[in-house]
Amino acid sequence: MADSTVSRGARPMVRGWRWLAVAAAGLVAVAGVSWAAGSWIAQPQQHPVGPVPEGWNAQAVEIGSAEGFVRGWYADGAPGHGAVLLLHGVRADRRAMLPRARALNQRGYAVLLIDLYAHGESDGDMISFGPKEAAGVRSALDWLRDRLPQERLGVIGASLGGAGLLLAHQGRPPDAVVLEAVFTRIETAVDNRVRERLGPLSAVVSPLLLGQMPLRLGLAADQVRPVDHLAQLAAPVLVAGGADDRYTTQAETEQMFAVAAEPKQLWVVPGAGHVDLYRFAPQAYEAQVFGFLNRHLQKQ
C-alpha cells in the first residue's frame, strides 16, 4: 500500500517536471530564433552598385569616416542654388535616392548621395540602426561643406538615413532637413515590425531582439532614440510620413513634428505606407519637399 501511494503521489511531480522541461525547451527555442532573427536584421547589405548612370554628369566619390569609407556619387550644381545630401533607408543603397538626386540636380542643386554604413559599397560589418551610420553621415556633411563653403546645405533622410542624421551630433546643423518616415525610438521601430508579422507574440519577441543590442552594438536601446536629438537640431525641418505606414506610424510622424523646433513643416501623405514617398506621389513631393528646400537653401 505504501509503495502504491508513493507512486501515485509521484505522478503529478513527474508531470510537473515534464511541463517545466517543455517550457524551458520552448524558451530556448524562442531565444535561438530571436538571436537568428537579430543576426538577419543586422546583417550587412553590401553589394556592387555600379558606375554613375549614363547621361548624368556626376562622379564617384569615396569619403573617409570614423567607421570606414562611405562611397557615393556627387554632381555639381549652379552657384547659389544650395547642395543636398541624400540618405537612403535600410537595406537599400544610393540608387534609391537617384530619382530625387537627378530631379534636384536639374533644378540647380549640387547633390551627394551615399551608401550608408554596411550598405552598398560602403564599409561596415553590421546595420546599427543609426549610431554607426551616423559617422558616415557626419563625414559626408563635412565633405560637402569643404567642397562648397559658400552654399547652403540641406539633407533628405529616409527612415534609417534620417535616424543616422539625427544621431550624427553635428556641431553645425544643416540649413534645412527633410525627415521621411523616421522612427522615434528603436524600441518602437522593432515592436512595430515584429507586431506586423507576429501579432501579440511581439510582447515576447521584441524584448529578446532589443536585448541583443548591448552584445552586438555595445549600446542599450535607450541610446538609439532619434526623437531625443531632434529637439536640439537647430535647423528648419520638414517631417513627412505615410498615413498608412505601419512601421513608422502617423502618430510617430506627428510626435517627431511636435518635438522639432520652429520653423517646421508637417506632411502626412494620404494612402502611403512605408514606401518611397517620391515614387508614391512625385508631384506632391516636389511641391512639398522641393518647395521647402527652395525656401531655405536657394539664395535670392
Short mmCIF file of C-alpha atoms in Angstrom, two decimals:
data_model
loop_
_atom_site.label_atom_id
_atom_site.label_comp_id
_atom_site.label_asym_id
_atom_site.label_seq_id
_atom_site.Cartn_x
_atom_site.Cartn_y
_atom_site.Cartn_z
CA MET A 1 0.00 0.00 0.00
CA ALA A 2 2.81 2.37 0.89
CA ASP A 3 4.63 1.77 -2.38
CA SER A 4 1.44 2.29 -4.37
CA THR A 5 0.71 5.56 -2.53
CA VAL A 6 4.18 6.92 -3.22
CA SER A 7 3.87 6.01 -6.87
CA ARG A 8 0.57 7.83 -7.24
CA GLY A 9 1.95 10.91 -5.44
CA ALA A 10 4.99 10.96 -7.64
CA ARG A 11 2.97 11.13 -10.87
CA PRO A 12 1.94 14.83 -10.55
CA MET A 13 5.54 15.69 -9.72
CA VAL A 14 6.80 13.85 -12.80
CA ARG A 15 4.21 15.60 -14.96
CA GLY A 16 5.26 18.93 -13.44
CA TRP A 17 8.90 18.34 -14.30
CA ARG A 18 7.92 17.40 -17.83
CA TRP A 19 5.98 20.63 -18.26
CA LEU A 20 8.93 22.58 -16.90
CA ALA A 21 11.23 20.81 -19.35
CA VAL A 22 8.89 21.58 -22.24
CA ALA A 23 8.63 25.22 -21.16
CA ALA A 24 12.40 25.52 -20.83
CA ALA A 25 12.91 23.97 -24.26
CA GLY A 26 10.36 26.38 -25.68
CA LEU A 27 12.14 29.37 -24.17
CA VAL A 28 15.47 28.14 -25.52
CA ALA A 29 13.92 27.73 -28.97
CA VAL A 30 12.38 31.21 -28.88
CA ALA A 31 15.69 32.70 -27.74
CA GLY A 32 17.52 30.84 -30.52
CA VAL A 33 15.07 32.01 -33.16
CA SER A 34 15.29 35.57 -31.80
CA TRP A 35 19.08 35.51 -31.98
CA ALA A 36 18.94 34.24 -35.55
CA ALA A 37 16.41 36.94 -36.39
CA GLY A 38 18.66 39.56 -34.82
CA SER A 39 21.57 38.31 -36.91
CA TRP A 40 19.48 38.63 -40.06
CA ILE A 41 18.23 42.12 -39.12
CA ALA A 42 21.77 43.39 -38.51
CA GLN A 43 23.30 41.60 -41.50
CA PRO A 44 25.29 43.94 -43.80
CA GLN A 45 23.68 44.77 -47.12
CA GLN A 46 26.80 45.28 -49.21
CA HIS A 47 26.91 44.70 -52.95
CA PRO A 48 28.24 46.38 -56.11
CA VAL A 49 26.29 49.49 -57.10
CA GLY A 50 27.90 50.06 -60.46
CA PRO A 51 29.10 53.17 -62.29
CA VAL A 52 27.47 56.57 -62.46
CA PRO A 53 24.37 56.27 -64.65
CA GLU A 54 24.90 57.24 -68.28
CA GLY A 55 23.82 60.70 -69.26
CA TRP A 56 24.37 62.21 -65.83
CA ASN A 57 27.37 64.47 -65.21
CA ALA A 58 28.30 63.07 -61.78
CA GLN A 59 31.38 61.43 -60.31
CA ALA A 60 32.06 58.58 -57.92
CA VAL A 61 33.43 59.68 -54.53
CA GLU A 62 34.99 57.96 -51.52
CA ILE A 63 34.82 59.70 -48.13
CA GLY A 64 36.67 58.57 -45.02
CA SER A 65 34.90 58.37 -41.67
CA ALA A 66 35.49 57.03 -38.17
CA GLU A 67 33.74 53.80 -39.23
CA GLY A 68 35.50 53.32 -42.57
CA PHE A 69 34.86 54.64 -46.05
CA VAL A 70 31.48 55.64 -47.43
CA ARG A 71 31.07 55.70 -51.17
CA GLY A 72 28.66 57.54 -53.39
CA TRP A 73 28.05 59.89 -56.27
CA TYR A 74 28.39 63.66 -56.44
CA ALA A 75 27.18 66.16 -59.03
CA ASP A 76 27.91 69.90 -59.07
CA GLY A 77 25.09 72.42 -59.18
CA ALA A 78 24.62 76.06 -60.07
CA PRO A 79 26.17 78.65 -57.72
CA GLY A 80 23.75 79.94 -55.10
CA HIS A 81 21.27 77.07 -55.50
CA GLY A 82 22.46 75.07 -52.50
CA ALA A 83 23.55 71.47 -52.01
CA VAL A 84 21.63 68.42 -50.79
CA LEU A 85 22.87 65.24 -49.12
CA LEU A 86 20.57 62.28 -49.78
CA LEU A 87 20.39 59.34 -47.35
CA HIS A 88 18.53 56.16 -48.24
CA GLY A 89 16.64 53.75 -45.98
CA VAL A 90 17.57 50.35 -44.56
CA ARG A 91 18.62 47.56 -46.95
CA ALA A 92 18.83 49.95 -49.89
CA ASP A 93 21.73 51.88 -51.42
CA ARG A 94 22.35 55.26 -53.07
CA ARG A 95 20.35 54.23 -56.14
CA ALA A 96 17.13 54.50 -54.11
CA MET A 97 17.76 58.26 -53.92
CA LEU A 98 18.79 58.65 -57.56
CA PRO A 99 15.42 59.96 -58.86
CA ARG A 100 15.44 62.67 -56.18
CA ALA A 101 19.08 63.47 -56.88
CA ARG A 102 18.60 63.89 -60.61
CA ALA A 103 15.46 65.97 -60.16
CA LEU A 104 17.22 68.25 -57.68
CA ASN A 105 20.31 68.49 -59.84
CA GLN A 106 18.19 69.54 -62.81
CA ARG A 107 16.90 72.38 -60.62
CA GLY A 108 20.43 73.61 -59.96
CA TYR A 109 21.26 71.88 -56.66
CA ALA A 110 24.57 70.16 -56.08
CA VAL A 111 23.82 66.65 -54.82
CA LEU A 112 25.71 63.99 -52.89
CA LEU A 113 24.13 60.57 -52.43
CA ILE A 114 25.99 57.94 -50.41
CA ASP A 115 25.67 54.33 -49.38
CA LEU A 116 25.14 54.22 -45.63
CA TYR A 117 27.44 52.23 -43.35
CA ALA A 118 27.30 48.48 -44.18
CA HIS A 119 25.17 49.16 -47.27
CA GLY A 120 26.01 49.11 -50.97
CA GLU A 121 29.73 49.75 -51.50
CA SER A 122 30.43 51.41 -48.14
CA ASP A 123 32.43 49.76 -45.36
CA GLY A 124 30.78 48.23 -42.30
CA ASP A 125 30.17 44.94 -40.55
CA MET A 126 26.52 45.30 -39.45
CA ILE A 127 23.47 47.51 -39.62
CA SER A 128 23.36 49.50 -36.38
CA PHE A 129 20.07 51.42 -36.89
CA GLY A 130 21.71 54.81 -36.54
CA PRO A 131 24.86 55.04 -34.40
CA LYS A 132 27.43 53.64 -36.85
CA GLU A 133 25.61 55.08 -39.87
CA ALA A 134 25.93 58.49 -38.20
CA ALA A 135 29.73 58.53 -38.65
CA GLY A 136 29.41 58.35 -42.43
CA VAL A 137 26.66 60.96 -42.47
CA ARG A 138 28.82 63.32 -40.41
CA SER A 139 31.78 62.88 -42.77
CA ALA A 140 29.60 63.36 -45.86
CA LEU A 141 28.28 66.64 -44.45
CA ASP A 142 31.82 67.82 -43.72
CA TRP A 143 32.89 66.80 -47.23
CA LEU A 144 30.12 68.87 -48.80
CA ARG A 145 30.89 71.89 -46.62
CA ASP A 146 34.57 71.74 -47.53
CA ARG A 147 33.78 71.49 -51.23
CA LEU A 148 31.01 74.13 -51.27
CA PRO A 149 31.72 76.52 -48.40
CA GLN A 150 29.51 79.26 -49.84
CA GLU A 151 26.43 77.09 -50.38
CA ARG A 152 23.57 76.38 -48.01
CA LEU A 153 23.33 72.70 -47.20
CA GLY A 154 20.20 70.54 -46.96
CA VAL A 155 19.66 66.86 -46.13
CA ILE A 156 16.94 64.40 -47.09
CA GLY A 157 16.99 61.34 -44.83
CA ALA A 158 14.60 58.45 -45.38
CA SER A 159 13.97 56.08 -42.45
CA LEU A 160 17.42 54.79 -41.39
CA GLY A 161 19.09 57.67 -43.25
CA GLY A 162 17.16 60.20 -41.18
CA ALA A 163 17.99 58.35 -37.97
CA GLY A 164 21.68 58.41 -38.87
CA LEU A 165 21.47 62.15 -39.46
CA LEU A 166 19.80 62.86 -36.10
CA LEU A 167 22.36 60.72 -34.28
CA ALA A 168 25.31 62.39 -36.04
CA HIS A 169 25.68 65.06 -33.30
CA GLN A 170 26.51 67.85 -35.69
CA GLY A 171 28.15 70.90 -34.19
CA ARG A 172 26.95 72.98 -37.12
CA PRO A 173 23.49 71.92 -38.29
CA PRO A 174 22.39 71.84 -41.94
CA ASP A 175 20.38 74.74 -43.29
CA ALA A 176 17.34 72.53 -43.99
CA VAL A 177 16.41 68.95 -43.06
CA VAL A 178 13.78 66.61 -44.51
CA LEU A 179 12.93 63.53 -42.43
CA GLU A 180 10.90 60.87 -44.21
CA ALA A 181 9.33 58.04 -42.16
CA VAL A 182 11.99 58.27 -39.44
CA PHE A 183 11.29 56.18 -36.34
CA THR A 184 11.16 57.88 -32.95
CA ARG A 185 12.79 55.12 -30.88
CA ILE A 186 14.38 51.79 -31.77
CA GLU A 187 12.03 50.10 -29.28
CA THR A 188 9.00 51.31 -31.23
CA ALA A 189 10.58 50.54 -34.61
CA VAL A 190 11.30 46.93 -33.62
CA ASP A 191 7.93 46.36 -31.98
CA ASN A 192 6.00 47.78 -34.95
CA ARG A 193 7.79 45.43 -37.35
CA VAL A 194 7.52 42.36 -35.14
CA ARG A 195 3.87 43.07 -34.39
CA GLU A 196 3.14 43.32 -38.12
CA ARG A 197 4.43 39.76 -38.57
CA LEU A 198 3.74 38.01 -35.27
CA GLY A 199 0.88 39.95 -33.70
CA PRO A 200 0.65 39.57 -29.90
CA LEU A 201 3.86 37.50 -29.83
CA SER A 202 5.72 40.79 -30.25
CA ALA A 203 5.38 41.22 -26.47
CA VAL A 204 7.82 38.30 -26.11
CA VAL A 205 9.97 38.59 -29.24
CA SER A 206 10.61 42.35 -29.29
CA PRO A 207 12.34 42.44 -25.86
CA LEU A 208 14.51 39.49 -26.90
CA LEU A 209 15.60 41.35 -30.05
CA LEU A 210 16.24 44.61 -28.22
CA GLY A 211 18.18 42.81 -25.51
CA GLN A 212 20.78 41.81 -28.10
CA MET A 213 21.82 45.39 -28.77
CA PRO A 214 24.45 45.64 -25.99
CA LEU A 215 26.03 42.39 -27.22
CA ARG A 216 26.01 43.31 -30.90
CA LEU A 217 26.50 47.09 -30.81
CA GLY A 218 27.72 47.91 -27.32
CA LEU A 219 24.67 50.17 -26.97
CA ALA A 220 21.48 49.99 -24.99
CA ALA A 221 18.17 50.51 -26.77
CA ASP A 222 17.60 53.81 -24.98
CA GLN A 223 20.70 55.18 -26.73
CA VAL A 224 19.05 54.82 -30.15
CA ARG A 225 16.21 57.33 -29.95
CA PRO A 226 16.32 59.82 -32.84
CA VAL A 227 13.41 61.78 -31.36
CA ASP A 228 15.60 62.77 -28.40
CA HIS A 229 18.04 64.51 -30.77
CA LEU A 230 15.50 66.24 -32.98
CA ALA A 231 14.59 68.92 -30.43
CA GLN A 232 18.25 70.07 -30.38
CA LEU A 233 18.51 70.27 -34.17
CA ALA A 234 18.68 74.00 -34.82
CA ALA A 235 17.53 73.83 -38.44
CA PRO A 236 14.28 74.19 -40.39
CA VAL A 237 12.69 70.73 -40.54
CA LEU A 238 10.08 69.09 -42.75
CA VAL A 239 8.74 65.87 -41.20
CA ALA A 240 6.99 63.56 -43.67
CA GLY A 241 5.36 60.16 -43.35
CA GLY A 242 2.65 57.95 -44.78
CA ALA A 243 -0.84 57.99 -43.30
CA ASP A 244 -0.97 54.18 -43.67
CA ASP A 245 2.61 53.44 -42.58
CA ARG A 246 2.63 50.54 -40.11
CA TYR A 247 6.38 50.66 -39.48
CA THR A 248 6.64 54.38 -38.74
CA THR A 249 3.08 55.25 -37.86
CA GLN A 250 1.37 58.57 -38.40
CA ALA A 251 1.39 59.02 -34.62
CA GLU A 252 5.20 58.73 -34.63
CA THR A 253 5.49 61.18 -37.52
CA GLU A 254 3.33 63.64 -35.62
CA GLN A 255 5.41 63.10 -32.47
CA MET A 256 8.58 63.90 -34.40
CA PHE A 257 6.97 67.05 -35.73
CA ALA A 258 5.80 68.06 -32.24
CA VAL A 259 9.31 68.00 -30.74
CA ALA A 260 11.02 69.74 -33.69
CA ALA A 261 11.91 73.38 -33.22
CA GLU A 262 10.46 76.09 -35.44
CA PRO A 263 10.48 76.68 -38.33
CA LYS A 264 8.96 73.31 -39.17
CA GLN A 265 6.53 71.71 -41.58
CA LEU A 266 4.46 68.50 -41.45
CA TRP A 267 3.43 66.45 -44.47
CA VAL A 268 1.34 63.31 -43.94
CA VAL A 269 0.89 61.54 -47.28
CA PRO A 270 -2.62 60.09 -47.73
CA GLY A 271 -2.65 56.39 -48.61
CA ALA A 272 1.12 55.92 -48.28
CA GLY A 273 2.66 53.09 -46.29
CA HIS A 274 6.37 52.68 -45.51
CA VAL A 275 7.31 53.42 -49.11
CA ASP A 276 9.42 55.75 -51.22
CA LEU A 277 7.35 58.92 -50.93
CA TYR A 278 8.83 60.46 -54.07
CA ARG A 279 7.81 57.50 -56.21
CA PHE A 280 4.44 57.27 -54.47
CA ALA A 281 3.43 60.89 -55.03
CA PRO A 282 6.03 62.66 -57.21
CA GLN A 283 4.10 65.84 -57.94
CA ALA A 284 3.04 66.35 -54.33
CA TYR A 285 6.59 65.51 -53.22
CA GLU A 286 8.11 68.15 -55.45
CA ALA A 287 5.60 70.73 -54.27
CA GLN A 288 6.14 69.93 -50.57
CA VAL A 289 9.77 68.85 -50.28
CA PHE A 290 11.40 70.71 -53.16
CA GLY A 291 9.39 73.80 -52.25
CA PHE A 292 10.68 73.55 -48.68
CA LEU A 293 14.28 73.24 -49.88
CA ASN A 294 13.86 76.15 -52.27
CA ARG A 295 12.75 78.44 -49.46
CA HIS A 296 15.65 77.58 -47.17
CA LEU A 297 18.57 76.82 -49.47
CA GLN A 298 18.43 78.96 -52.57
CA LYS A 299 19.88 82.43 -52.31
CA GLN A 300 17.60 85.10 -53.72
#
